[in-house]
Amino acid sequence: MKLSKRHIAKTITWRFFGTLDTLLLSWFISEDFAVGSKIAVFELVTKMVLYYFHERVWFHSKIKSSNKRHILKTFSWRGIGTLDTMLLGWLVTGNPLTGLKIGAAEVITKMLLYFGHEKLWYQINYGLDQRIRRRRLNELKNEKEA
């Protein structure tokens, strides 16, 4: 499988904000900084892997409308992310209710953060050099044929 520098960069930037959010929410809900830290550290690994593959799937999407695309990506990622957080919260604390509370709290915060992250990255051409070149060549080819 070919690695994409764009998807790797998006994964890293999103994970920074996502992990900080998880750390703060987990700490607040569990009232234990060590618990919040453990959940956040585990998430660094699980979420980066899950997010990278989520990006690869969405990269091939045919949805052109940016708002519709961002909203659908936000909800699909949030479903995956929330399940992961709930499971990690349960595993770290041993209490399924704590995992549910953390997952429920982050649904709102993470969706807002993720939507903003997507809107920002949609404006950035980083890692799209070949795609832009290909599109320009196709446009030139179409102009010559017309």
JSON list of C-alpha atoms in Angstrom, two decimals:
[
{"chain": "A", "resi": 1, "resn": "MET", "atom": "CA", "xyz": [0.00, 0.00, 0.00]},
{"chain": "A", "resi": 2, "resn": "LYS", "atom": "CA", "xyz": [1.26, 3.45, -0.95]},
{"chain": "A", "resi": 3, "resn": "LEU", "atom": "CA", "xyz": [1.58, 5.87, 1.96]},
{"chain": "A", "resi": 4, "resn": "SER", "atom": "CA", "xyz": [0.17, 9.34, 1.42]},
{"chain": "A", "resi": 5, "resn": "LYS", "atom": "CA", "xyz": [2.05, 12.27, 2.98]},
{"chain": "A", "resi": 6, "resn": "ARG", "atom": "CA", "xyz": [-1.19, 14.27, 3.06]},
{"chain": "A", "resi": 7, "resn": "HIS", "atom": "CA", "xyz": [-3.07, 11.59, 4.98]},
{"chain": "A", "resi": 8, "resn": "ILE", "atom": "CA", "xyz": [-0.16, 11.13, 7.37]},
{"chain": "A", "resi": 9, "resn": "ALA", "atom": "CA", "xyz": [0.01, 14.90, 8.02]},
{"chain": "A", "resi": 10, "resn": "LYS", "atom": "CA", "xyz": [-3.76, 15.08, 8.57]},
{"chain": "A", "resi": 11, "resn": "THR", "atom": "CA", "xyz": [-3.55, 12.11, 10.92]},
{"chain": "A", "resi": 12, "resn": "ILE", "atom": "CA", "xyz": [-0.84, 13.76, 13.03]},
{"chain": "A", "resi": 13, "resn": "THR", "atom": "CA", "xyz": [-2.51, 17.18, 13.22]},
{"chain": "A", "resi": 14, "resn": "TRP", "atom": "CA", "xyz": [-5.90, 15.70, 14.05]},
{"chain": "A", "resi": 15, "resn": "ARG", "atom": "CA", "xyz": [-4.42, 13.38, 16.65]},
{"chain": "A", "resi": 16, "resn": "PHE", "atom": "CA", "xyz": [-2.81, 16.30, 18.47]},
{"chain": "A", "resi": 17, "resn": "PHE", "atom": "CA", "xyz": [-6.15, 18.06, 18.95]},
{"chain": "A", "resi": 18, "resn": "GLY", "atom": "CA", "xyz": [-8.08, 14.83, 19.51]},
{"chain": "A", "resi": 19, "resn": "THR", "atom": "CA", "xyz": [-5.67, 13.56, 22.17]},
{"chain": "A", "resi": 20, "resn": "LEU", "atom": "CA", "xyz": [-5.70, 16.86, 24.03]},
{"chain": "A", "resi": 21, "resn": "ASP", "atom": "CA", "xyz": [-9.51, 16.79, 24.05]},
{"chain": "A", "resi": 22, "resn": "THR", "atom": "CA", "xyz": [-9.58, 13.17, 25.26]},
{"chain": "A", "resi": 23, "resn": "LEU", "atom": "CA", "xyz": [-7.03, 13.89, 27.99]},
{"chain": "A", "resi": 24, "resn": "LEU", "atom": "CA", "xyz": [-9.05, 16.82, 29.32]},
{"chain": "A", "resi": 25, "resn": "LEU", "atom": "CA", "xyz": [-12.43, 15.05, 29.14]},
{"chain": "A", "resi": 26, "resn": "SER", "atom": "CA", "xyz": [-11.11, 11.79, 30.65]},
{"chain": "A", "resi": 27, "resn": "TRP", "atom": "CA", "xyz": [-9.39, 13.67, 33.46]},
{"chain": "A", "resi": 28, "resn": "PHE", "atom": "CA", "xyz": [-12.51, 15.73, 34.19]},
{"chain": "A", "resi": 29, "resn": "ILE", "atom": "CA", "xyz": [-14.91, 12.74, 34.12]},
{"chain": "A", "resi": 30, "resn": "SER", "atom": "CA", "xyz": [-12.69, 10.29, 36.01]},
{"chain": "A", "resi": 31, "resn": "GLU", "atom": "CA", "xyz": [-11.33, 12.98, 38.34]},
{"chain": "A", "resi": 32, "resn": "ASP", "atom": "CA", "xyz": [-7.94, 11.31, 37.93]},
{"chain": "A", "resi": 33, "resn": "PHE", "atom": "CA", "xyz": [-5.17, 12.77, 35.78]},
{"chain": "A", "resi": 34, "resn": "ALA", "atom": "CA", "xyz": [-3.42, 9.37, 35.54]},
{"chain": "A", "resi": 35, "resn": "VAL", "atom": "CA", "xyz": [-6.57, 7.79, 34.08]},
{"chain": "A", "resi": 36, "resn": "GLY", "atom": "CA", "xyz": [-6.96, 10.62, 31.58]},
{"chain": "A", "resi": 37, "resn": "SER", "atom": "CA", "xyz": [-3.31, 10.28, 30.60]},
{"chain": "A", "resi": 38, "resn": "LYS", "atom": "CA", "xyz": [-3.52, 6.50, 30.10]},
{"chain": "A", "resi": 39, "resn": "ILE", "atom": "CA", "xyz": [-6.59, 6.78, 27.90]},
{"chain": "A", "resi": 40, "resn": "ALA", "atom": "CA", "xyz": [-4.98, 9.58, 25.88]},
{"chain": "A", "resi": 41, "resn": "VAL", "atom": "CA", "xyz": [-1.75, 7.61, 25.37]},
{"chain": "A", "resi": 42, "resn": "PHE", "atom": "CA", "xyz": [-3.56, 4.46, 24.24]},
{"chain": "A", "resi": 43, "resn": "GLU", "atom": "CA", "xyz": [-5.61, 6.60, 21.89]},
{"chain": "A", "resi": 44, "resn": "LEU", "atom": "CA", "xyz": [-2.48, 7.93, 20.25]},
{"chain": "A", "resi": 45, "resn": "VAL", "atom": "CA", "xyz": [-1.92, 4.49, 18.80]},
{"chain": "A", "resi": 46, "resn": "THR", "atom": "CA", "xyz": [-5.44, 3.25, 18.13]},
{"chain": "A", "resi": 47, "resn": "LYS", "atom": "CA", "xyz": [-6.80, 6.48, 16.72]},
{"chain": "A", "resi": 48, "resn": "MET", "atom": "CA", "xyz": [-3.85, 7.18, 14.42]},
{"chain": "A", "resi": 49, "resn": "VAL", "atom": "CA", "xyz": [-4.25, 3.78, 12.78]},
{"chain": "A", "resi": 50, "resn": "LEU", "atom": "CA", "xyz": [-8.03, 4.06, 12.55]},
{"chain": "A", "resi": 51, "resn": "TYR", "atom": "CA", "xyz": [-7.88, 7.66, 11.28]},
{"chain": "A", "resi": 52, "resn": "TYR", "atom": "CA", "xyz": [-5.32, 6.89, 8.58]},
{"chain": "A", "resi": 53, "resn": "PHE", "atom": "CA", "xyz": [-7.51, 4.14, 7.12]},
{"chain": "A", "resi": 54, "resn": "HIS", "atom": "CA", "xyz": [-10.60, 6.35, 7.42]},
{"chain": "A", "resi": 55, "resn": "GLU", "atom": "CA", "xyz": [-8.76, 9.01, 5.36]},
{"chain": "A", "resi": 56, "resn": "ARG", "atom": "CA", "xyz": [-7.76, 6.45, 2.72]},
{"chain": "A", "resi": 57, "resn": "VAL", "atom": "CA", "xyz": [-11.36, 5.32, 2.30]},
{"chain": "A", "resi": 58, "resn": "TRP", "atom": "CA", "xyz": [-12.70, 8.88, 2.06]},
{"chain": "A", "resi": 59, "resn": "PHE", "atom": "CA", "xyz": [-9.97, 9.93, -0.38]},
{"chain": "A", "resi": 60, "resn": "HIS", "atom": "CA", "xyz": [-11.65, 7.76, -3.01]},
{"chain": "A", "resi": 61, "resn": "SER", "atom": "CA", "xyz": [-15.14, 9.13, -2.30]},
{"chain": "A", "resi": 62, "resn": "LYS", "atom": "CA", "xyz": [-17.04, 10.60, -5.23]},
{"chain": "A", "resi": 63, "resn": "ILE", "atom": "CA", "xyz": [-18.83, 13.20, -3.07]},
{"chain": "A", "resi": 64, "resn": "LYS", "atom": "CA", "xyz": [-17.90, 16.62, -4.47]},
{"chain": "A", "resi": 65, "resn": "SER", "atom": "CA", "xyz": [-19.93, 18.98, -2.26]},
{"chain": "A", "resi": 66, "resn": "SER", "atom": "CA", "xyz": [-17.51, 20.11, 0.44]},
{"chain": "A", "resi": 67, "resn": "ASN", "atom": "CA", "xyz": [-20.13, 20.72, 3.17]},
{"chain": "A", "resi": 68, "resn": "LYS", "atom": "CA", "xyz": [-21.94, 17.44, 2.56]},
{"chain": "A", "resi": 69, "resn": "ARG", "atom": "CA", "xyz": [-18.59, 15.63, 2.42]},
{"chain": "A", "resi": 70, "resn": "HIS", "atom": "CA", "xyz": [-17.31, 17.26, 5.64]},
{"chain": "A", "resi": 71, "resn": "ILE", "atom": "CA", "xyz": [-20.51, 16.47, 7.50]},
{"chain": "A", "resi": 72, "resn": "LEU", "atom": "CA", "xyz": [-20.57, 12.82, 6.38]},
{"chain": "A", "resi": 73, "resn": "LYS", "atom": "CA", "xyz": [-16.88, 12.39, 7.21]},
{"chain": "A", "resi": 74, "resn": "THR", "atom": "CA", "xyz": [-17.44, 14.01, 10.58]},
{"chain": "A", "resi": 75, "resn": "PHE", "atom": "CA", "xyz": [-20.23, 11.58, 11.50]},
{"chain": "A", "resi": 76, "resn": "SER", "atom": "CA", "xyz": [-18.48, 8.48, 10.16]},
{"chain": "A", "resi": 77, "resn": "TRP", "atom": "CA", "xyz": [-15.26, 9.31, 11.97]},
{"chain": "A", "resi": 78, "resn": "ARG", "atom": "CA", "xyz": [-17.07, 10.24, 15.16]},
{"chain": "A", "resi": 79, "resn": "GLY", "atom": "CA", "xyz": [-18.80, 6.85, 15.25]},
{"chain": "A", "resi": 80, "resn": "ILE", "atom": "CA", "xyz": [-15.51, 5.03, 14.93]},
{"chain": "A", "resi": 81, "resn": "GLY", "atom": "CA", "xyz": [-13.71, 7.35, 17.34]},
{"chain": "A", "resi": 82, "resn": "THR", "atom": "CA", "xyz": [-16.38, 7.27, 20.01]},
{"chain": "A", "resi": 83, "resn": "LEU", "atom": "CA", "xyz": [-16.53, 3.47, 20.05]},
{"chain": "A", "resi": 84, "resn": "ASP", "atom": "CA", "xyz": [-12.75, 3.36, 20.41]},
{"chain": "A", "resi": 85, "resn": "THR", "atom": "CA", "xyz": [-12.78, 5.88, 23.27]},
{"chain": "A", "resi": 86, "resn": "MET", "atom": "CA", "xyz": [-15.59, 4.10, 25.12]},
{"chain": "A", "resi": 87, "resn": "LEU", "atom": "CA", "xyz": [-13.73, 0.80, 24.90]},
{"chain": "A", "resi": 88, "resn": "LEU", "atom": "CA", "xyz": [-10.45, 2.35, 26.05]},
{"chain": "A", "resi": 89, "resn": "GLY", "atom": "CA", "xyz": [-12.21, 4.17, 28.91]},
{"chain": "A", "resi": 90, "resn": "TRP", "atom": "CA", "xyz": [-13.79, 0.92, 30.00]},
{"chain": "A", "resi": 91, "resn": "LEU", "atom": "CA", "xyz": [-10.52, -1.04, 29.73]},
{"chain": "A", "resi": 92, "resn": "VAL", "atom": "CA", "xyz": [-8.45, 1.56, 31.61]},
{"chain": "A", "resi": 93, "resn": "THR", "atom": "CA", "xyz": [-10.96, 2.20, 34.41]},
{"chain": "A", "resi": 94, "resn": "GLY", "atom": "CA", "xyz": [-12.63, -1.20, 34.54]},
{"chain": "A", "resi": 95, "resn": "ASN", "atom": "CA", "xyz": [-15.96, 0.64, 34.57]},
{"chain": "A", "resi": 96, "resn": "PRO", "atom": "CA", "xyz": [-18.11, 0.56, 31.41]},
{"chain": "A", "resi": 97, "resn": "LEU", "atom": "CA", "xyz": [-20.13, 3.56, 32.64]},
{"chain": "A", "resi": 98, "resn": "THR", "atom": "CA", "xyz": [-16.99, 5.72, 32.77]},
{"chain": "A", "resi": 99, "resn": "GLY", "atom": "CA", "xyz": [-16.19, 4.72, 29.18]},
{"chain": "A", "resi": 100, "resn": "LEU", "atom": "CA", "xyz": [-19.74, 5.64, 28.14]},
{"chain": "A", "resi": 101, "resn": "LYS", "atom": "CA", "xyz": [-19.54, 9.01, 29.89]},
{"chain": "A", "resi": 102, "resn": "ILE", "atom": "CA", "xyz": [-16.24, 9.90, 28.23]},
{"chain": "A", "resi": 103, "resn": "GLY", "atom": "CA", "xyz": [-17.51, 8.76, 24.83]},
{"chain": "A", "resi": 104, "resn": "ALA", "atom": "CA", "xyz": [-20.76, 10.71, 25.21]},
{"chain": "A", "resi": 105, "resn": "ALA", "atom": "CA", "xyz": [-18.96, 13.90, 26.24]},
{"chain": "A", "resi": 106, "resn": "GLU", "atom": "CA", "xyz": [-16.52, 13.77, 23.37]},
{"chain": "A", "resi": 107, "resn": "VAL", "atom": "CA", "xyz": [-19.22, 13.32, 20.74]},
{"chain": "A", "resi": 108, "resn": "ILE", "atom": "CA", "xyz": [-19.93, 17.05, 20.86]},
{"chain": "A", "resi": 109, "resn": "THR", "atom": "CA", "xyz": [-16.41, 18.39, 21.38]},
{"chain": "A", "resi": 110, "resn": "LYS", "atom": "CA", "xyz": [-14.78, 16.10, 18.83]},
{"chain": "A", "resi": 111, "resn": "MET", "atom": "CA", "xyz": [-17.37, 16.71, 16.12]},
{"chain": "A", "resi": 112, "resn": "LEU", "atom": "CA", "xyz": [-16.85, 20.45, 16.37]},
{"chain": "A", "resi": 113, "resn": "LEU", "atom": "CA", "xyz": [-13.07, 20.07, 16.38]},
{"chain": "A", "resi": 114, "resn": "TYR", "atom": "CA", "xyz": [-13.12, 17.55, 13.51]},
{"chain": "A", "resi": 115, "resn": "PHE", "atom": "CA", "xyz": [-15.40, 19.67, 11.31]},
{"chain": "A", "resi": 116, "resn": "GLY", "atom": "CA", "xyz": [-13.06, 22.64, 11.75]},
{"chain": "A", "resi": 117, "resn": "HIS", "atom": "CA", "xyz": [-10.03, 20.44, 11.03]},
{"chain": "A", "resi": 118, "resn": "GLU", "atom": "CA", "xyz": [-11.64, 19.14, 7.83]},
{"chain": "A", "resi": 119, "resn": "LYS", "atom": "CA", "xyz": [-12.57, 22.64, 6.64]},
{"chain": "A", "resi": 120, "resn": "LEU", "atom": "CA", "xyz": [-9.00, 23.80, 7.21]},
{"chain": "A", "resi": 121, "resn": "TRP", "atom": "CA", "xyz": [-7.41, 20.84, 5.41]},
{"chain": "A", "resi": 122, "resn": "TYR", "atom": "CA", "xyz": [-9.83, 21.23, 2.49]},
{"chain": "A", "resi": 123, "resn": "GLN", "atom": "CA", "xyz": [-8.17, 24.60, 1.83]},
{"chain": "A", "resi": 124, "resn": "ILE", "atom": "CA", "xyz": [-4.61, 23.20, 1.99]},
{"chain": "A", "resi": 125, "resn": "ASN", "atom": "CA", "xyz": [-3.02, 21.69, -1.13]},
{"chain": "A", "resi": 126, "resn": "TYR", "atom": "CA", "xyz": [-0.29, 19.87, 0.80]},
{"chain": "A", "resi": 127, "resn": "GLY", "atom": "CA", "xyz": [0.29, 16.43, -0.71]},
{"chain": "A", "resi": 128, "resn": "LEU", "atom": "CA", "xyz": [-1.97, 17.00, -3.71]},
{"chain": "A", "resi": 129, "resn": "ASP", "atom": "CA", "xyz": [0.77, 17.88, -6.24]},
{"chain": "A", "resi": 130, "resn": "GLN", "atom": "CA", "xyz": [0.17, 14.86, -8.48]},
{"chain": "A", "resi": 131, "resn": "ARG", "atom": "CA", "xyz": [-3.59, 15.21, -8.32]},
{"chain": "A", "resi": 132, "resn": "ILE", "atom": "CA", "xyz": [-3.39, 18.90, -9.32]},
{"chain": "A", "resi": 133, "resn": "ARG", "atom": "CA", "xyz": [-0.96, 18.11, -12.18]},
{"chain": "A", "resi": 134, "resn": "ARG", "atom": "CA", "xyz": [-3.22, 15.32, -13.44]},
{"chain": "A", "resi": 135, "resn": "ARG", "atom": "CA", "xyz": [-6.27, 17.59, -13.36]},
{"chain": "A", "resi": 136, "resn": "ARG", "atom": "CA", "xyz": [-4.39, 20.32, -15.30]},
{"chain": "A", "resi": 137, "resn": "LEU", "atom": "CA", "xyz": [-3.22, 17.83, -17.92]},
{"chain": "A", "resi": 138, "resn": "ASN", "atom": "CA", "xyz": [-6.78, 16.56, -18.37]},
{"chain": "A", "resi": 139, "resn": "GLU", "atom": "CA", "xyz": [-8.05, 20.13, -18.76]},
{"chain": "A", "resi": 140, "resn": "LEU", "atom": "CA", "xyz": [-5.38, 20.87, -21.39]},
{"chain": "A", "resi": 141, "resn": "LYS", "atom": "CA", "xyz": [-6.19, 17.63, -23.19]},
{"chain": "A", "resi": 142, "resn": "ASN", "atom": "CA", "xyz": [-9.91, 18.48, -23.21]},
{"chain": "A", "resi": 143, "resn": "GLU", "atom": "CA", "xyz": [-9.17, 21.97, -24.56]},
{"chain": "A", "resi": 144, "resn": "LYS", "atom": "CA", "xyz": [-7.11, 20.54, -27.43]},
{"chain": "A", "resi": 145, "resn": "GLU", "atom": "CA", "xyz": [-9.86, 18.05, -28.29]},
{"chain": "A", "resi": 146, "resn": "ALA", "atom": "CA", "xyz": [-12.54, 20.77, -28.31]}
]
